[in-house]
Coordinates of C-alpha atoms in Angstrom, one line a residue:
Chain S
M252 CA 41.0 0.0 -96.9
A253 CA 41.1 3.6 -95.8
V254 CA 39.0 4.6 -92.8
D255 CA 36.1 6.8 -93.9
K256 CA 36.3 9.7 -91.5
N257 CA 33.0 11.0 -92.8
M258 CA 31.2 8.0 -91.2
N259 CA 28.6 8.8 -88.6
V260 CA 29.8 7.9 -85.1
L261 CA 27.2 7.6 -82.2
I262 CA 28.5 8.4 -78.8
V263 CA 26.4 7.3 -75.7
D264 CA 26.9 8.7 -72.2
D265 CA 24.6 10.0 -69.5
Y266 CA 27.2 12.8 -68.6
K267 CA 26.8 15.6 -71.0
T268 CA 30.3 16.7 -70.2
M269 CA 31.8 13.2 -71.2
L270 CA 29.8 13.5 -74.4
R271 CA 31.4 16.9 -75.0
I272 CA 34.9 15.7 -74.3
I273 CA 34.5 12.6 -76.6
R274 CA 33.0 14.8 -79.3
N275 CA 36.0 17.1 -79.0
L276 CA 38.6 14.3 -79.1
L277 CA 37.0 12.7 -82.2
K278 CA 36.9 16.1 -83.9
Q279 CA 40.7 16.3 -83.3
L280 CA 41.0 12.9 -84.8
G281 CA 39.1 14.0 -87.9
F282 CA 35.7 12.7 -87.2
N283 CA 33.2 15.4 -87.5
N284 CA 29.9 13.6 -88.0
V285 CA 29.1 12.7 -84.4
D286 CA 25.7 12.2 -82.7
E287 CA 24.9 11.8 -79.1
A288 CA 22.6 9.8 -76.9
T289 CA 22.3 9.8 -73.2
D290 CA 21.3 6.2 -72.6
G291 CA 21.1 2.8 -74.3
S292 CA 17.4 3.1 -75.4
M293 CA 17.8 6.5 -76.9
A294 CA 20.9 5.1 -78.7
L295 CA 18.9 2.1 -80.0
Q296 CA 16.2 4.3 -81.5
M297 CA 18.9 6.4 -83.2
L298 CA 20.8 3.3 -84.5
R299 CA 17.5 1.9 -86.0
V300 CA 16.9 5.0 -88.1
G301 CA 20.4 6.1 -88.7
N302 CA 23.3 4.8 -90.6
Y303 CA 26.3 4.6 -88.1
G304 CA 29.9 3.3 -88.7
L305 CA 30.9 3.1 -85.0
I306 CA 29.4 3.2 -81.5
I307 CA 31.3 4.5 -78.5
S308 CA 29.3 3.9 -75.3
D309 CA 29.5 4.3 -71.6
W310 CA 28.3 1.3 -69.5
N311 CA 26.7 2.7 -66.4
M312 CA 23.5 4.4 -67.6
E313 CA 19.7 4.3 -66.9
P314 CA 17.2 3.0 -68.0
M315 CA 19.3 1.0 -70.5
T316 CA 23.0 0.3 -69.7
G317 CA 25.7 0.1 -72.2
L318 CA 25.9 -3.6 -71.9
Q319 CA 22.1 -4.0 -72.6
L320 CA 22.7 -1.8 -75.6
L321 CA 25.5 -3.9 -76.8
R322 CA 23.4 -7.1 -76.4
E323 CA 20.5 -5.4 -78.5
V324 CA 22.9 -4.3 -81.2
R325 CA 24.5 -7.7 -81.6
A326 CA 21.0 -9.3 -81.7
D327 CA 19.8 -7.1 -84.5
A328 CA 20.6 -8.2 -87.9
K329 CA 20.8 -4.8 -89.3
L330 CA 23.1 -3.4 -86.6
K331 CA 25.1 -6.4 -85.4
S332 CA 28.2 -5.7 -87.6
I333 CA 28.7 -2.0 -86.2
P334 CA 31.9 -1.7 -84.3
F335 CA 31.3 -1.0 -80.6
I336 CA 33.6 0.4 -78.2
M337 CA 32.8 0.5 -74.5
V338 CA 34.2 3.5 -72.6
T339 CA 33.6 3.0 -69.0
A340 CA 35.0 3.4 -65.4
E341 CA 33.9 -0.2 -64.8
S342 CA 37.3 -1.8 -64.9
K343 CA 36.9 -5.2 -63.0
S344 CA 37.8 -8.2 -65.1
E345 CA 34.3 -9.6 -64.7
N346 CA 33.0 -6.4 -66.5
V347 CA 35.5 -7.0 -69.4
I348 CA 34.6 -10.5 -69.6
A349 CA 30.9 -9.8 -69.7
A350 CA 31.3 -7.2 -72.4
K351 CA 33.6 -9.5 -74.5
E352 CA 30.9 -12.2 -74.2
A353 CA 28.3 -9.8 -75.3
G354 CA 30.4 -9.0 -78.5
V355 CA 32.2 -5.7 -77.6
S356 CA 34.8 -4.7 -80.2
N357 CA 37.1 -2.9 -77.8
Y358 CA 37.1 -1.6 -74.2
I359 CA 38.6 1.7 -72.8
V360 CA 38.8 2.4 -69.1
K361 CA 38.1 6.0 -67.9
P362 CA 39.9 8.2 -67.5
F363 CA 41.6 7.9 -70.9
N364 CA 43.5 10.0 -73.3
A365 CA 43.2 10.8 -77.0
E366 CA 45.9 8.4 -77.9
T367 CA 44.1 5.5 -76.3
L368 CA 41.0 6.4 -78.1
K369 CA 42.8 6.7 -81.4
T370 CA 44.6 3.2 -80.8
K371 CA 41.3 1.5 -79.9
M372 CA 39.5 3.1 -82.8
S373 CA 42.3 2.0 -85.2
S374 CA 42.1 -1.6 -83.8
V375 CA 38.5 -1.8 -84.8
L376 CA 38.3 0.4 -87.9
G377 CA 41.8 0.1 -89.3
D378 CA 44.7 2.5 -89.2
F379 CA 44.0 6.2 -89.9
A380 CA 46.2 9.1 -89.7
Chain U
M161 CA 1.0 -26.6 -14.2
A162 CA 2.6 -23.2 -13.9
A163 CA 4.1 -23.3 -17.5
K164 CA 0.7 -23.8 -19.1
G165 CA -0.6 -20.8 -17.3
V166 CA 2.5 -18.8 -18.3
D167 CA 2.0 -19.8 -22.0
R168 CA -1.6 -18.7 -21.9
D169 CA -0.8 -15.4 -20.3
L170 CA 2.0 -14.8 -22.8
E171 CA -0.3 -15.6 -25.7
L172 CA -2.9 -13.1 -24.4
R173 CA -0.3 -10.4 -23.9
L174 CA 1.2 -11.1 -27.4
D175 CA -2.4 -10.8 -28.9
A176 CA -3.0 -7.5 -27.3
I177 CA 0.4 -6.1 -28.4
R178 CA -0.3 -7.3 -32.1
R179 CA -3.6 -5.7 -32.0
E180 CA -2.2 -2.6 -30.8
H181 CA 1.1 -2.4 -32.9
G182 CA 0.7 -4.9 -35.7
D183 CA 4.0 -6.7 -36.5
S184 CA 6.2 -3.8 -35.6
V185 CA 6.7 -3.9 -31.9
G186 CA 9.0 -1.6 -30.0
V187 CA 12.0 -3.1 -28.1
E188 CA 10.8 -1.3 -24.9
K189 CA 7.5 -3.0 -25.3
I190 CA 9.1 -6.4 -25.4
A191 CA 11.4 -5.8 -22.5
E192 CA 8.3 -4.6 -20.5
V193 CA 6.4 -7.9 -21.3
V194 CA 9.5 -10.2 -20.2
R195 CA 9.9 -8.2 -17.0
S196 CA 6.2 -8.3 -16.2
M197 CA 6.2 -12.2 -17.0
L198 CA 9.2 -12.8 -14.7
D199 CA 7.4 -10.8 -12.0
T200 CA 4.3 -13.0 -12.1
M201 CA 6.2 -16.4 -12.4
T202 CA 8.8 -16.2 -9.7
G203 CA 6.7 -18.0 -7.1
D204 CA 6.0 -21.0 -9.4
L205 CA 9.4 -21.8 -10.5
D206 CA 12.0 -24.5 -9.6
G207 CA 15.7 -24.0 -9.8
G208 CA 16.2 -24.9 -13.4
D209 CA 13.3 -22.5 -14.5
L210 CA 14.7 -19.8 -12.3
K211 CA 18.1 -20.1 -14.0
L212 CA 16.5 -19.9 -17.5
F213 CA 14.4 -16.9 -16.4
R214 CA 17.3 -15.0 -14.9
E215 CA 19.0 -15.4 -18.4
V216 CA 15.8 -13.9 -19.9
E217 CA 15.8 -11.2 -17.4
S218 CA 19.5 -10.4 -18.2
L219 CA 18.6 -10.4 -21.8
A220 CA 15.8 -7.7 -21.1
D221 CA 18.4 -5.7 -19.3
Y222 CA 20.8 -6.0 -22.2
I223 CA 18.1 -4.8 -24.5
H224 CA 17.2 -2.0 -22.3
N225 CA 20.9 -0.7 -22.0
A226 CA 21.4 -1.2 -25.7
K227 CA 18.4 1.1 -26.3
A228 CA 19.8 3.6 -24.0
E229 CA 23.2 3.4 -25.8
I230 CA 21.6 3.9 -29.2
A231 CA 19.4 6.7 -28.0
A232 CA 22.6 8.4 -26.7
L233 CA 23.9 8.3 -30.3
R234 CA 20.9 10.4 -31.3
P235 CA 20.2 8.5 -34.5
G236 CA 17.6 11.1 -35.4
E237 CA 20.3 13.7 -35.5
I238 CA 22.6 11.5 -37.6
K239 CA 19.8 11.0 -40.2
N240 CA 18.3 14.5 -40.2
E241 CA 21.3 16.6 -39.8
F242 CA 24.7 14.9 -40.6
I243 CA 23.6 12.5 -43.4
A244 CA 21.2 15.0 -45.1
S245 CA 23.9 17.7 -44.8
A246 CA 26.6 15.5 -46.3
T247 CA 24.6 14.5 -49.3
D248 CA 23.8 18.1 -50.0
E249 CA 27.5 19.0 -49.8
L250 CA 28.5 16.2 -52.1
D251 CA 25.7 17.1 -54.7
A252 CA 26.9 20.6 -54.5
I253 CA 30.5 19.4 -55.3
V254 CA 29.3 17.5 -58.3
G255 CA 27.4 20.6 -59.6
A256 CA 30.3 22.8 -59.1
T257 CA 32.9 20.6 -60.7
E258 CA 30.5 20.0 -63.7
A259 CA 30.1 23.9 -64.1
A260 CA 33.8 24.5 -63.9
T261 CA 34.7 21.7 -66.3
N262 CA 32.1 23.1 -68.9
E263 CA 33.7 26.5 -68.5
I264 CA 37.3 25.1 -69.1
M265 CA 36.0 23.2 -72.1
D266 CA 34.4 26.4 -73.4
S267 CA 37.7 28.1 -73.2
A268 CA 39.5 25.3 -74.8
E269 CA 37.0 25.3 -77.7
H270 CA 37.5 29.1 -78.2
L271 CA 41.2 28.6 -78.3
E272 CA 40.8 25.7 -80.9
A273 CA 38.6 28.2 -83.1
L274 CA 41.7 30.5 -83.3
A275 CA 43.8 27.7 -85.0
P276 CA 42.9 28.7 -88.5
M277 CA 44.4 32.2 -87.8
M278 CA 47.8 30.8 -86.8
D279 CA 50.6 29.3 -88.7
A280 CA 50.5 25.6 -89.1
E281 CA 53.1 24.8 -86.5
V282 CA 51.7 27.0 -83.8
A283 CA 48.2 25.7 -84.6
E284 CA 49.4 22.1 -84.2
R285 CA 51.0 22.8 -80.9
M286 CA 47.8 24.6 -79.7
T287 CA 45.7 21.5 -80.7
E288 CA 48.0 19.3 -78.7
I289 CA 47.5 21.6 -75.7
T290 CA 43.8 21.7 -76.1
T291 CA 43.7 17.9 -76.3
R292 CA 45.5 17.7 -73.0
I293 CA 42.8 20.0 -71.6
F294 CA 40.0 17.8 -72.8
E295 CA 41.7 14.8 -71.6
A296 CA 42.2 16.3 -68.1
C297 CA 38.5 17.2 -68.1
T298 CA 37.5 13.5 -67.8
F299 CA 38.2 13.8 -64.1
Q300 CA 34.7 15.3 -63.8
D301 CA 33.0 12.2 -64.9
I302 CA 35.0 9.9 -62.6
T303 CA 34.7 12.3 -59.7
G304 CA 30.9 12.5 -60.3
Q305 CA 30.5 8.7 -60.4
R306 CA 32.6 8.3 -57.3
I307 CA 30.6 10.9 -55.3
T308 CA 27.2 9.4 -56.6
K309 CA 28.4 6.1 -55.2
V310 CA 29.1 7.6 -51.8
V311 CA 25.7 9.4 -51.7
R312 CA 24.1 6.1 -52.5
M313 CA 25.9 4.6 -49.5
L314 CA 24.9 7.5 -47.3
K315 CA 21.3 7.0 -48.2
E316 CA 21.5 3.3 -47.4
I317 CA 22.9 4.3 -43.9
E318 CA 20.1 6.9 -43.7
Q319 CA 17.4 4.2 -44.4
R320 CA 18.9 1.8 -41.9
V321 CA 19.0 4.6 -39.1
E322 CA 15.4 5.3 -39.9
N323 CA 14.5 1.7 -39.6
L324 CA 16.2 1.7 -36.2
V325 CA 14.3 4.8 -35.0
K326 CA 11.0 3.1 -36.2
A327 CA 11.9 -0.1 -34.3
F328 CA 12.1 2.0 -31.1
G329 CA 8.6 3.2 -31.8
G330 CA 9.6 6.8 -32.0
E331 CA 10.8 6.7 -28.5
I332 CA 14.3 7.9 -29.8
E333 CA 14.5 11.6 -30.7
S334 CA 13.9 12.2 -34.4
E335 CA 14.0 16.0 -34.6
G336 CA 14.8 17.7 -37.8
R337 CA 17.6 20.0 -38.6
K338 CA 18.0 22.8 -36.1
D339 CA 20.1 25.9 -36.2
K340 CA 22.7 25.6 -33.6
A341 CA 23.2 28.6 -31.3
I342 CA 26.4 30.5 -31.9
E343 CA 28.4 30.2 -28.7
T344 CA 32.1 30.4 -29.8
D345 CA 34.1 31.7 -32.7
E346 CA 34.3 27.9 -34.0
D347 CA 30.5 28.0 -34.4
L348 CA 31.0 30.6 -37.1
L349 CA 33.2 28.3 -39.2
N350 CA 30.5 26.9 -41.6
G351 CA 32.5 26.6 -44.7
P352 CA 31.1 27.3 -48.2
Q353 CA 27.3 27.5 -48.3
L354 CA 25.2 25.4 -50.6
P355 CA 24.0 27.3 -53.6
T356 CA 20.3 27.3 -52.3
S357 CA 21.3 29.0 -49.1
A358 CA 24.2 31.0 -50.0
A359 CA 23.9 34.8 -50.0
D360 CA 25.1 36.6 -53.0
Q361 CA 27.4 39.6 -53.1
A362 CA 24.4 42.0 -53.5
E363 CA 22.8 40.6 -50.3
I364 CA 26.1 40.8 -48.4
D365 CA 26.3 44.4 -49.5
R366 CA 22.7 45.2 -48.4
L367 CA 23.4 43.6 -45.1
L368 CA 26.5 45.6 -44.6
A369 CA 24.7 48.9 -45.7
S370 CA 21.9 48.2 -43.0
F371 CA 24.5 48.8 -40.4
D372 CA 25.2 52.3 -41.7

């Protein structure tokens, strides 16, 4: 099934600059419907009222981290099937294991490039041009 | 029964110190009590006791010397000047790189907006280039996180130094930041100033004009 590039994508990061970078990279990949949240709790509120096809989230944020957000999403019947990609500088194997156990769909280590983002998105959404 | 007498005397002294200082007692105070106890006890002691008390006395000397050495390090200066200055400089680095990154991205976005005015091949090439620019800008996030980590460590050191100063009951200097007197040309090498204390070009021009 073709990937719907008109889907709403929620990006979550406490660094405004990183939100801007990811938004620009998504735009170049053809995803223009992008919303932003600056921590997990803000993201959760947006997810509960919106209709999102993908979550791309940082880990290290306050007050709610990306891992806590992931757990909340996976525990919520309405949200649990949304693909969740963690984009983070946390690169220890224990972090990856914890994220995987919490139900992460894929994991990108910062710094990353557009090709990595595209590859990881394809792996959770299906191939797209 | 010298030991009983000593215990009683020690108890009284400790009670008096607790009443005066609570649970936080200066190291110098402890050394003073040990020394004083030894002075009062010498006449009542046998050989074994004397050996023990000599050990305690050398411990008191050790504490006294350690205190002198720590005081020589000027922990107040480390806390109030060096660490505070280092954290301010690091915060300024994060602010400056963030501002520069946003300016670079503004320019890349402006370039991207020109794509529809170009032929397809050139537009595609330009998109590749702006993508590289956006990717390169991720350095700011990583740099910011690393610097924040260092600032957190410095704050931890600052807290421990403060505890050390408190443990010495304020006997160690704890002065605030002081402007150093300019004695040599090297004293003028301050490097970039923090945004809050930097003079802008207009202020420099006014200062220069004041010499006319």
